[in-house]
Coordinates of C-alpha atoms in Angstrom, one line a residue:
M12 CA -39.9 95.2 31.3
G13 CA -38.0 92.3 32.2
G14 CA -37.9 89.2 35.2
R15 CA -39.6 89.3 38.2
I16 CA -38.8 91.4 41.2
R17 CA -41.0 90.2 43.7
T18 CA -44.9 88.6 43.9
T19 CA -47.0 90.4 45.8
Y20 CA -50.6 88.3 47.1
N21 CA -53.7 89.7 48.9
L22 CA -54.5 92.7 46.7
G23 CA -58.4 92.5 47.5
T24 CA -57.5 89.2 44.6
D25 CA -56.9 85.3 44.7
I26 CA -54.7 85.5 41.4
P27 CA -50.6 87.3 42.9
A28 CA -49.5 90.3 41.0
E29 CA -45.6 91.3 40.2
M30 CA -44.7 94.2 41.4
G31 CA -41.7 95.6 38.8
G32 CA -40.6 93.8 35.7
E33 CA -42.2 91.1 33.8
F34 CA -40.8 89.2 30.7
F35 CA -43.5 89.0 28.3
D36 CA -43.5 88.0 24.5
S37 CA -44.6 89.5 21.4
S38 CA -47.7 87.0 20.8
H39 CA -49.6 90.0 24.0
K40 CA -50.7 92.2 22.1
N41 CA -52.6 94.3 24.8
L42 CA -49.7 94.4 26.5
L43 CA -47.6 95.3 24.4
G44 CA -50.5 98.2 23.8
L45 CA -50.6 99.0 27.6
A46 CA -47.1 99.6 27.2
K47 CA -47.5 101.6 24.3
E48 CA -49.7 104.2 25.7
L49 CA -47.7 104.3 28.6
G50 CA -45.2 105.3 27.2
L51 CA -43.2 102.3 27.8
K52 CA -39.8 101.4 26.4
T53 CA -40.2 97.4 24.8
V54 CA -37.0 96.3 23.8
D55 CA -37.6 92.6 21.1
L56 CA -35.0 90.6 23.2
Q57 CA -34.5 87.6 19.3
T58 CA -34.4 90.7 17.3
S59 CA -32.1 92.4 20.2
D60 CA -30.6 89.3 20.8
K61 CA -29.6 87.6 17.3
G62 CA -26.0 86.7 17.1
L63 CA -25.8 85.8 19.9
E64 CA -24.7 82.2 21.1
T65 CA -27.4 81.0 22.6
E66 CA -25.6 78.2 24.7
V67 CA -22.7 77.7 26.7
W68 CA -20.0 76.0 29.0
Y69 CA -17.8 77.8 31.8
C70 CA -15.7 74.7 33.6
E71 CA -13.1 75.5 35.9
N72 CA -12.5 79.3 34.4
R73 CA -13.4 78.9 31.3
K74 CA -15.1 78.4 27.8
I75 CA -15.2 75.5 27.5
T76 CA -16.6 74.2 23.8
Q77 CA -19.4 72.5 21.9
K78 CA -16.8 69.6 21.0
E79 CA -15.6 69.3 24.4
I80 CA -18.3 68.4 26.1
I81 CA -19.9 66.2 23.6
D82 CA -16.5 64.4 23.4
W83 CA -16.6 63.6 26.9
F84 CA -20.3 62.3 26.5
V85 CA -18.2 60.1 24.2
S86 CA -16.3 58.7 26.2
L87 CA -19.0 58.4 29.0
A88 CA -20.5 56.6 26.8
E89 CA -17.7 54.3 25.4
K90 CA -17.5 53.5 29.5
L91 CA -21.0 53.4 30.0
E92 CA -21.7 50.6 27.2
R93 CA -18.8 48.7 28.5
D94 CA -20.1 48.3 31.4
L95 CA -23.7 46.9 29.8
V96 CA -22.0 44.3 28.2
A97 CA -20.7 42.7 31.7
I98 CA -23.6 43.2 33.6
G99 CA -25.0 40.8 30.5
D100 CA -29.1 41.2 30.2
G101 CA -32.0 40.6 32.7
D102 CA -33.8 43.4 34.7
I103 CA -30.2 45.5 36.4
N104 CA -30.6 46.1 40.5
Y105 CA -28.3 47.0 43.0
R106 CA -29.7 43.7 45.3
V107 CA -28.3 41.4 42.2
A108 CA -25.8 39.1 43.0
S109 CA -24.0 39.6 40.3
L110 CA -23.3 42.4 40.3
D111 CA -20.8 42.2 43.5
A112 CA -19.0 40.5 42.5
K113 CA -18.5 42.3 39.0
K114 CA -14.9 44.8 39.3
V115 CA -14.8 48.1 39.4
R116 CA -12.8 49.5 36.4

């Protein structure tokens, strides 16, 4: 079972029903028991997905490494820090005249 396919309403109750596959985790003993009773195949995704990368990023048709993302963020964070120092302390809003006088780098 897996993935929502179509939600149906008005089946004699106010509760919606999912038509088709549905993901449920391994703590749903009643659903697992029913699936076994009906002869349905179940797959434990935590077991079958072992060893897979948990997060993968793509940009410009290539895989981006976590190190690249961190390096980009460090560079952005440094620029943000410089900007925060440049505008000084106090409440920040976009209607402050001193911000209008600041040059954008």
